[in-house]
mmCIF file of C-alpha atoms in Angstrom:
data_model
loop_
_atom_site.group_PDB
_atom_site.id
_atom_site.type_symbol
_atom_site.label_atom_id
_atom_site.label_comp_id
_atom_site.label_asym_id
_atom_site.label_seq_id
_atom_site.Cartn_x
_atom_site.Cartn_y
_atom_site.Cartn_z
ATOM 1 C CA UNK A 1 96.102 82.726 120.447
ATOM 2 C CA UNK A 2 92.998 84.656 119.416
ATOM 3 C CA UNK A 3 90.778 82.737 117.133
ATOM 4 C CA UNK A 4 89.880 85.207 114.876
ATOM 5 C CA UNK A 5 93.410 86.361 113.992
ATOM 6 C CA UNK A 6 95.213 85.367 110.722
ATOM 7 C CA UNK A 7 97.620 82.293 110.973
ATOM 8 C CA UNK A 8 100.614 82.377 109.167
ATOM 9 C CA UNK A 9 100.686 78.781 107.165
ATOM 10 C CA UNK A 10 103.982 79.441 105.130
ATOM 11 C CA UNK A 11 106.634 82.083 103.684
ATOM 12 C CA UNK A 12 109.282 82.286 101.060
ATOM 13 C CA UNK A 13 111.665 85.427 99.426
ATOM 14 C CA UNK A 14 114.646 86.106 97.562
ATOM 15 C CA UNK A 15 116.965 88.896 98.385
ATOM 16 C CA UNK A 16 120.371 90.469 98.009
ATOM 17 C CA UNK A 17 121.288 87.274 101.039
ATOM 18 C CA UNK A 18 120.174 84.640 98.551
ATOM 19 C CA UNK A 19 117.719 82.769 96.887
ATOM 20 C CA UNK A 20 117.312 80.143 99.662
ATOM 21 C CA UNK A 21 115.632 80.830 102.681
ATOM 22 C CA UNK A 22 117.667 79.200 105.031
ATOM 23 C CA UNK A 23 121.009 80.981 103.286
ATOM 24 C CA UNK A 24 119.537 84.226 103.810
ATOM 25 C CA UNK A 25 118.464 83.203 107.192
ATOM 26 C CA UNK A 26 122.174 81.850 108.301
ATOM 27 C CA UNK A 27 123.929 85.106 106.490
ATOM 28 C CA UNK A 28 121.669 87.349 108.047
ATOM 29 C CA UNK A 29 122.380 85.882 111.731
ATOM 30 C CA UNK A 30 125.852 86.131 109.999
ATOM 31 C CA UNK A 31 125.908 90.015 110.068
ATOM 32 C CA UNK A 32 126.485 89.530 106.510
ATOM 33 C CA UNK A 33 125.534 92.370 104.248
ATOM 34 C CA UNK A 34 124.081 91.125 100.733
ATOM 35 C CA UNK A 35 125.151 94.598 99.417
ATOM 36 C CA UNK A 36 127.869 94.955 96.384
ATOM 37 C CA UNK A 37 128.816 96.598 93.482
ATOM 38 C CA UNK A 38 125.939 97.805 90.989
ATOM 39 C CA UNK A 39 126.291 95.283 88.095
ATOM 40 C CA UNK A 40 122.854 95.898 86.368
ATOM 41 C CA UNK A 41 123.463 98.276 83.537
ATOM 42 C CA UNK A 42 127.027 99.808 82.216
ATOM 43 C CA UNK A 43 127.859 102.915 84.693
ATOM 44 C CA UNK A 44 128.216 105.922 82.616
ATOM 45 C CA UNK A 45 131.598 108.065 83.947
ATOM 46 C CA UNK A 46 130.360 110.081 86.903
ATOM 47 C CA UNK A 47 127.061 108.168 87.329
ATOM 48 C CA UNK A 48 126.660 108.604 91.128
ATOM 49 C CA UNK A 49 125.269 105.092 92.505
ATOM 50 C CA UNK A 50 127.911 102.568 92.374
ATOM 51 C CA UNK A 51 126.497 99.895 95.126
ATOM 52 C CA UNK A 52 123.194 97.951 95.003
ATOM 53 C CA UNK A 53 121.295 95.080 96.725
ATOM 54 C CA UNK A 54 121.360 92.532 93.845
ATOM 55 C CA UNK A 55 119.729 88.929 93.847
ATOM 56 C CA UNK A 56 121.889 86.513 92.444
ATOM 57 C CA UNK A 57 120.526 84.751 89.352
ATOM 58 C CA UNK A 58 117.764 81.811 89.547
ATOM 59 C CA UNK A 59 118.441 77.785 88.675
ATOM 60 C CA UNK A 60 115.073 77.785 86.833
ATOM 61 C CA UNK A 61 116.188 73.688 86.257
ATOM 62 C CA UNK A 62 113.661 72.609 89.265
ATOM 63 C CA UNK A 63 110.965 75.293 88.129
ATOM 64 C CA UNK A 64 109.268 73.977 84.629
ATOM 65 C CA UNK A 65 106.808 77.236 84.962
ATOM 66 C CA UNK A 66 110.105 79.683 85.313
ATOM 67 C CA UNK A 67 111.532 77.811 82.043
ATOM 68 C CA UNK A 68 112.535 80.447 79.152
ATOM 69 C CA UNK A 69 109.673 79.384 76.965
ATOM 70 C CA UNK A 70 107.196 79.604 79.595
ATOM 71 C CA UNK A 71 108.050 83.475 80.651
ATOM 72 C CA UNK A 72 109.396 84.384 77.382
ATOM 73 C CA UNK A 73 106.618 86.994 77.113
ATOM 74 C CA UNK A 74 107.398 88.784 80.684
ATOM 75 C CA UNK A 75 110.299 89.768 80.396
ATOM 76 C CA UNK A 76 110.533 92.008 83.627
ATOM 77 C CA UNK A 77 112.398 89.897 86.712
ATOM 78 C CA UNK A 78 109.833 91.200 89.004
ATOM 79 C CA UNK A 79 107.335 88.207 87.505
ATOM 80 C CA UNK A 80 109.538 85.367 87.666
ATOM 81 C CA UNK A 81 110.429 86.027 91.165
ATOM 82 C CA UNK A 82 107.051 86.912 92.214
ATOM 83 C CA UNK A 83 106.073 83.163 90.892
ATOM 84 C CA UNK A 84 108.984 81.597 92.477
ATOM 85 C CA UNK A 85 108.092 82.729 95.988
ATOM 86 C CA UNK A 86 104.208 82.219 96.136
ATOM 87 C CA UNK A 87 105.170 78.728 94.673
ATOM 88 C CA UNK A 88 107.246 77.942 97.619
ATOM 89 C CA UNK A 89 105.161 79.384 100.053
ATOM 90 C CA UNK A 90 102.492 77.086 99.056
ATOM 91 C CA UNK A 91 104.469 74.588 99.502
ATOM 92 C CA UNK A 92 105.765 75.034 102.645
ATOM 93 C CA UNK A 93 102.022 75.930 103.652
ATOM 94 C CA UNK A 94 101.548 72.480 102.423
ATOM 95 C CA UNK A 95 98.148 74.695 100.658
ATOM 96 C CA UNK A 96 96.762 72.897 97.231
ATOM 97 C CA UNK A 97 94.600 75.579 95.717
ATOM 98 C CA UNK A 98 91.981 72.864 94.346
ATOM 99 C CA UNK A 99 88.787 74.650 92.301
ATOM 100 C CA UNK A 100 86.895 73.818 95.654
ATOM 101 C CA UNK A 101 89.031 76.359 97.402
ATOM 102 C CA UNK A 102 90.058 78.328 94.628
ATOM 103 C CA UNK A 103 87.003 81.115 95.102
ATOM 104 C CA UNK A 104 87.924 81.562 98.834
ATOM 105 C CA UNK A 105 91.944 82.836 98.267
ATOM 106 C CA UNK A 106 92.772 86.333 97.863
ATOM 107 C CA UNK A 107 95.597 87.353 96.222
ATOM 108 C CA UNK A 108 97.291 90.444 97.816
ATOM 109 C CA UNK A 109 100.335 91.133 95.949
ATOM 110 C CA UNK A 110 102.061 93.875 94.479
ATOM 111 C CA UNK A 111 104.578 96.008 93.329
ATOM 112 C CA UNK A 112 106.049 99.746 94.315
ATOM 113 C CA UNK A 113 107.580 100.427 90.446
ATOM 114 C CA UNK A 114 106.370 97.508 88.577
ATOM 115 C CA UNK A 115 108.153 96.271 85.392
ATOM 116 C CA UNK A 116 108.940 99.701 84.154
ATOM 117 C CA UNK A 117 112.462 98.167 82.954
ATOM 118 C CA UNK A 118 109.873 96.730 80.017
ATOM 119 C CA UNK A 119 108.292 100.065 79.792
ATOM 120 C CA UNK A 120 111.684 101.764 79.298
ATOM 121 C CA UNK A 121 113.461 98.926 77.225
ATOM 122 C CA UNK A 122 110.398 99.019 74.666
ATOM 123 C CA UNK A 123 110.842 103.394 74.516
ATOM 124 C CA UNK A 124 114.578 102.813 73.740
ATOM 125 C CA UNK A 125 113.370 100.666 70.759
ATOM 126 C CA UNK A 126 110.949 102.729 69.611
ATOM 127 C CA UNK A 127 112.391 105.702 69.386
ATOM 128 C CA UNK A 128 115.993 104.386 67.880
ATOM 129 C CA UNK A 129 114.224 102.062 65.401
ATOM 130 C CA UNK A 130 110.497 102.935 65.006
ATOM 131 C CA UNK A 131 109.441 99.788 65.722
ATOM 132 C CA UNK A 132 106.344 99.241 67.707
ATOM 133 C CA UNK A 133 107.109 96.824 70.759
ATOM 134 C CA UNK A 134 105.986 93.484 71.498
ATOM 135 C CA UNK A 135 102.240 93.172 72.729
ATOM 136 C CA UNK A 136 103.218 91.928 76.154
ATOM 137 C CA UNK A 137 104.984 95.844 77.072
ATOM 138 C CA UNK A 138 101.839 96.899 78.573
ATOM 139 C CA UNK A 139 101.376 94.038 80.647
ATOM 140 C CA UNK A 140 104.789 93.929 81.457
ATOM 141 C CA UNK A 141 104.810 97.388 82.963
ATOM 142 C CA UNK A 142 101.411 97.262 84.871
ATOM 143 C CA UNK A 143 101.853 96.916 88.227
ATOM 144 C CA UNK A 144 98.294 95.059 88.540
ATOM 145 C CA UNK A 145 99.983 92.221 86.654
ATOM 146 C CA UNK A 146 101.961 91.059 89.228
ATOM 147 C CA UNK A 147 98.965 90.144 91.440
ATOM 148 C CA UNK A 148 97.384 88.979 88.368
ATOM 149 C CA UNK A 149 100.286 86.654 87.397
ATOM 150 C CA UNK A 150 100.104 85.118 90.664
ATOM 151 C CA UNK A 151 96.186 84.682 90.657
ATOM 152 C CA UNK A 152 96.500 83.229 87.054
ATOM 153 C CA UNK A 153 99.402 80.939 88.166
ATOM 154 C CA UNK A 154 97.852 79.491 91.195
ATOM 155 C CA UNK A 155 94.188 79.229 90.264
ATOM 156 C CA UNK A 156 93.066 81.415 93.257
ATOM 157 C CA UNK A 157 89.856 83.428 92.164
ATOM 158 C CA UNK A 158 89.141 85.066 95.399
ATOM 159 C CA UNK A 159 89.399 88.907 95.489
ATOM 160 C CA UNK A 160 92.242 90.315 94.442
ATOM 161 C CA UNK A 161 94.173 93.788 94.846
ATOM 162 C CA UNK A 162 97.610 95.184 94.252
ATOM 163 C CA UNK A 163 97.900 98.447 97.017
ATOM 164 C CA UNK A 164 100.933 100.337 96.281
ATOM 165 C CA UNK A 165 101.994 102.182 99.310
ATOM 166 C CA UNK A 166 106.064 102.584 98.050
ATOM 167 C CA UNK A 167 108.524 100.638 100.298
ATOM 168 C CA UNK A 168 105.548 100.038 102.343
ATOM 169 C CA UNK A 169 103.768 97.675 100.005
ATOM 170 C CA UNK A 170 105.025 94.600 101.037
ATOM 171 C CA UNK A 171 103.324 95.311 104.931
ATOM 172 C CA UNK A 172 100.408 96.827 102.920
ATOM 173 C CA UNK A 173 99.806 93.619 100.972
ATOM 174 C CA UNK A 174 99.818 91.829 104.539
ATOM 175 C CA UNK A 175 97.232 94.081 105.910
ATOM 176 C CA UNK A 176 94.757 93.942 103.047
ATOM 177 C CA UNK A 177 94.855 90.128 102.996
ATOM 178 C CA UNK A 178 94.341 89.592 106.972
ATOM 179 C CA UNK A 179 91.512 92.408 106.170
ATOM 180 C CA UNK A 180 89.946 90.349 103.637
ATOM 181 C CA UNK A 181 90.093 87.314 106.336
ATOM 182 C CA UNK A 182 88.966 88.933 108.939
ATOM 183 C CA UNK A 183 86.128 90.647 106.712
ATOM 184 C CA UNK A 184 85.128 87.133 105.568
ATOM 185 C CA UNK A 185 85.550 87.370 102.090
ATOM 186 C CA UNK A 186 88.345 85.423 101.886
ATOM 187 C CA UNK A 187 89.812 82.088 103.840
ATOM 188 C CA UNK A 188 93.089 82.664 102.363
ATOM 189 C CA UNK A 189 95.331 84.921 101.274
ATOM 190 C CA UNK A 190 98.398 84.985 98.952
ATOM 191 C CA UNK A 191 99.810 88.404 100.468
ATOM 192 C CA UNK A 192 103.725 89.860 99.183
ATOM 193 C CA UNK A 193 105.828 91.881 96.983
ATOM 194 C CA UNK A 194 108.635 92.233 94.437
ATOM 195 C CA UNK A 195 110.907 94.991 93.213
ATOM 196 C CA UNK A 196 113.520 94.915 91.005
ATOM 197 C CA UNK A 197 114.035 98.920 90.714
ATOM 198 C CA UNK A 198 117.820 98.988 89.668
ATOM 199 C CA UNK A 199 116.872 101.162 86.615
ATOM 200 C CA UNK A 200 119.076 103.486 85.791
ATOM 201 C CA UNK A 201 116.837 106.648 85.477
ATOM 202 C CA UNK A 202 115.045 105.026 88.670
ATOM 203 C CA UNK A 203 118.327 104.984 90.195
ATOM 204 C CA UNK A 204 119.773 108.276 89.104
ATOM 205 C CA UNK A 205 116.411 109.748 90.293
ATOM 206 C CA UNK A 206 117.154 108.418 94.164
ATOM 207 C CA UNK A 207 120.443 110.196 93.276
ATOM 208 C CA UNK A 208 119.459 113.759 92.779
ATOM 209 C CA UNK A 209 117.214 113.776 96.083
ATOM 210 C CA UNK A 210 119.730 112.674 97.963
ATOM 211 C CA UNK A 211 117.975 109.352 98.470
ATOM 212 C CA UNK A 212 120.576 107.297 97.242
ATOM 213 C CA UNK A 213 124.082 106.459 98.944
ATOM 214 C CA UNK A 214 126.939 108.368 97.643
ATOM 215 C CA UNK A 215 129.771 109.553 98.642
ATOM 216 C CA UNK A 216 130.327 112.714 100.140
ATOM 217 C CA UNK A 217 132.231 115.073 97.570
ATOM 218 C CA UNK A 218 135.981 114.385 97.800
ATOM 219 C CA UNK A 219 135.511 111.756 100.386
ATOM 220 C CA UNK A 220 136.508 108.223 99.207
ATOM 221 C CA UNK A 221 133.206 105.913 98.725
ATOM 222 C CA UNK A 222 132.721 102.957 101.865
ATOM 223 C CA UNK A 223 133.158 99.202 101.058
ATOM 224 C CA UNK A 224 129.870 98.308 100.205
ATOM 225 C CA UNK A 225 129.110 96.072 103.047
ATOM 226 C CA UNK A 226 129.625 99.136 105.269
ATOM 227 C CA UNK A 227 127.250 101.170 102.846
ATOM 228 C CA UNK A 228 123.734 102.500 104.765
ATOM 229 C CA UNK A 229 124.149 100.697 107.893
ATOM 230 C CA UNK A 230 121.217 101.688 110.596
ATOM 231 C CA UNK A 231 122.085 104.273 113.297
ATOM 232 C CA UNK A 232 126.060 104.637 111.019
ATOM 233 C CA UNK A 233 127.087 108.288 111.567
ATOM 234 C CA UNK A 234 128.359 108.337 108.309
ATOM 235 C CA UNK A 235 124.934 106.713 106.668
ATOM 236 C CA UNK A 236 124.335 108.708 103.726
ATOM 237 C CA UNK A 237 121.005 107.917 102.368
ATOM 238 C CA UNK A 238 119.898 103.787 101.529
ATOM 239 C CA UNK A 239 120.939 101.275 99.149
ATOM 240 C CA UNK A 240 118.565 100.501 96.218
ATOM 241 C CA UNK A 241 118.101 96.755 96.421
ATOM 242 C CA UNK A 242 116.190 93.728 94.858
ATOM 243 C CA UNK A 243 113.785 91.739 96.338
ATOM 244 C CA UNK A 244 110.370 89.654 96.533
ATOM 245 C CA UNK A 245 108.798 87.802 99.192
ATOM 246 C CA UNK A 246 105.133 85.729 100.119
ATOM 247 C CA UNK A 247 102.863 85.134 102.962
ATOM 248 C CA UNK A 248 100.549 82.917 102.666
ATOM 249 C CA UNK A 249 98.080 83.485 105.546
ATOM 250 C CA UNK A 250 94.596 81.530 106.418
ATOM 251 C CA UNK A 251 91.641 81.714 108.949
ATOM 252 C CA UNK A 252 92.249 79.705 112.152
ATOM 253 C CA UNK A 253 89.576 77.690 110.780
ATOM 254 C CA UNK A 254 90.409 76.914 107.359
ATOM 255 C CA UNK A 255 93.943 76.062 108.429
ATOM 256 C CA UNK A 256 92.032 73.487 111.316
ATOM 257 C CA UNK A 257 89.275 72.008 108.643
ATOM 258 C CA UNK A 258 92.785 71.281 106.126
ATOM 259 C CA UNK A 259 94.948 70.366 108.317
ATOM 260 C CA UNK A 260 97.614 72.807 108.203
ATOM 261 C CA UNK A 261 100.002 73.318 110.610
ATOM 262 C CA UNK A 262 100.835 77.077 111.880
ATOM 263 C CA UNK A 263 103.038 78.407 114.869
ATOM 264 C CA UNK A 264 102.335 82.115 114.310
ATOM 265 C CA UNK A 265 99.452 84.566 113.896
ATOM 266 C CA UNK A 266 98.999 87.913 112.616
ATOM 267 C CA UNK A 267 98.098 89.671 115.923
ATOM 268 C CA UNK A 268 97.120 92.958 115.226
ATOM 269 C CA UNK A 269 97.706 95.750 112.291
ATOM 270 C CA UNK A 270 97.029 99.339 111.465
ATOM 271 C CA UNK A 271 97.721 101.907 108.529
ATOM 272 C CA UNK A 272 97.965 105.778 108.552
ATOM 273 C CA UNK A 273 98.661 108.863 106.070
ATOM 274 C CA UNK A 274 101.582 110.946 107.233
ATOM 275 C CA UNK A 275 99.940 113.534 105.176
ATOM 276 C CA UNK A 276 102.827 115.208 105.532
ATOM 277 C CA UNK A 277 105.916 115.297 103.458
ATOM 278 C CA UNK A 278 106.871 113.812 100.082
ATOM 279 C CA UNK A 279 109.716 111.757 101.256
ATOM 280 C CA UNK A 280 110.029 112.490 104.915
ATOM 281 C CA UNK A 281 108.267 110.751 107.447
ATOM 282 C CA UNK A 282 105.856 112.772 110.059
ATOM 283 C CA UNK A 283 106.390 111.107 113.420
ATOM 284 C CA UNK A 284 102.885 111.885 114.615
ATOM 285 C CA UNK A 285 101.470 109.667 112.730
ATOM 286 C CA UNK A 286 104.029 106.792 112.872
ATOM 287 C CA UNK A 287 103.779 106.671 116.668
ATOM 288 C CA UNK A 288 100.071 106.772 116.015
ATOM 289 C CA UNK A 289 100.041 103.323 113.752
ATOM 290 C CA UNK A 290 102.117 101.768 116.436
ATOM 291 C CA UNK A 291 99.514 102.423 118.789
ATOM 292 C CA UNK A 292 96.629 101.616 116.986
ATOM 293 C CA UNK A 293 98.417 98.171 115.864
ATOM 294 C CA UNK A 294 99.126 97.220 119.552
ATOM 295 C CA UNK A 295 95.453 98.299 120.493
ATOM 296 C CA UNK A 296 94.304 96.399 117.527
ATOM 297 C CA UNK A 297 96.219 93.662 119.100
ATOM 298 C CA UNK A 298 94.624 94.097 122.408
#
């Protein structure tokens, strides 16, 4: 191992598998597909997205900080399972963020839409009653908050960024926190995401550019387990799905002057612009981050 790469002290995420890592982990090796019927909103007649990647509901009963009272203000999912994560992350890291160490984490953690279900709950109000919405909306809605929920909640005062790069911000996150290690302005860093995009504008959106799975036009709809699969002749675009997950990654030196076990490092990373397309990938500069991660690497 090289010393000056990252070392990965401890993980956690929920996801359409689960809310336990080791479920997800065992359903996964499974072959098991967390994807089912959309249950988020009632489907208007016609509305073309019928299957989602869902995460099953939280027992907040072991969490004090995910009680109702304590997140009765943030009212977007995205928060509570942002928390839930970096909390057991850190504690599989076996990482106490004392005020010692507190100037010394970066927090790395974002979000590709945010809590605009707040944004669009609050417009509903307001326009049916004329009532201005609770002062939390904004907050809710701002996708800086999720980083800054997680700074606030563990104490870490280190710098702190929330890079949206779409469905690449959870691997952006990553990068910008071993960046801010390697960089030496940070020991450690709290690096992840969380989405919760099953909106239904967001959703209908996916629909008319063909992003979202749907049937082909008289053809009857797949079970949803069978829905997107990779390399599936009959994949018709991806499933919109739930999610949030943490790293929590340290210097080879701060995780040897705390004693913290590791069995992984970050070996090598890279990021690129297709500058290309709005959607579509350009394959130029895919191969090209591939290369310059490996060479990164060495």
């Amino acid at each position: 191992m090289n010393k000056d790469r990252p070392v990965i002290l401890g993980y956690d995420l929920v996801s359409p598998l689960g809310t336990d890592l080791e479920e997800q982990w065992k359903r996964a090796a499974a072959g098991e597909s967390g994807v089912g019927e959309l249950t988020r909103f009632p489907l208007r007649e016609g509305f073309p997205v019928r299957v989602a990647g869902q995460v099953e509901e939280i027992d907040v009963t072991p969490y004090p900080f995910l009680r109702p009272r304590e997140m009765a203000h943030w009212t977007s999912p995205l928060f509570k399972h942002a928390l839930l994560v970096v909390h057991r992350a850190l504690k599989k890291a076996g990482l106490v963020i004392a005020p010692d160490v507190a100037p010394r984490v970066a927090v790395t953690f974002a979000s590709a839409i945010g809590g605009l279900d707040a944004l669009i709950e609050a417009d509903r109000h307001l326009v049916a009653s004329g009532k201005l919405p609770q002062p939390f909306m904004n907050p809710n809605s701002c996708i800086n908050m999720v980083g800054g929920k997680v700074a606030i909640f563990t104490g870490a005062t280190g710098p702190i960024v929330s890079g949206v790069t779409a469905c690449a911000t959870g691997s952006s996150s990553l990068i910008l926190g071993a960046m801010f290690i390697a960089q030496g302005m940070a020991d450690v860093a709290l690096c992840g995401a969380a989405d919760f995009p099953l909106i239904e504008p967001i959703l209908a959106g996916f629909a008319t550019m063909n992003g979202a799975y749907r049937p082909r036009e008289g053809e009857a709809p797949l079970p949803p387990a069978q829905v997107s699969c990779p390399f599936s002749l009959s994949r018709r675009g991806f499933v919109v799905s739930e999610g949030a997950g943490c790293i929590v990654i340290a210097s080879r030196a701060f995780a040897a002057a705390h004693g913290l076990p590791f069995a992984t490092e970050l070996a090598g990373w890279a990021m690129t612009a297709d500058a290309f397309h709005a959607v579509a990938p350009n394959p130029v500069t895919v191969r090209r981050c591939m290369a310059e991660s490996i060479r990164h690497a060495g």
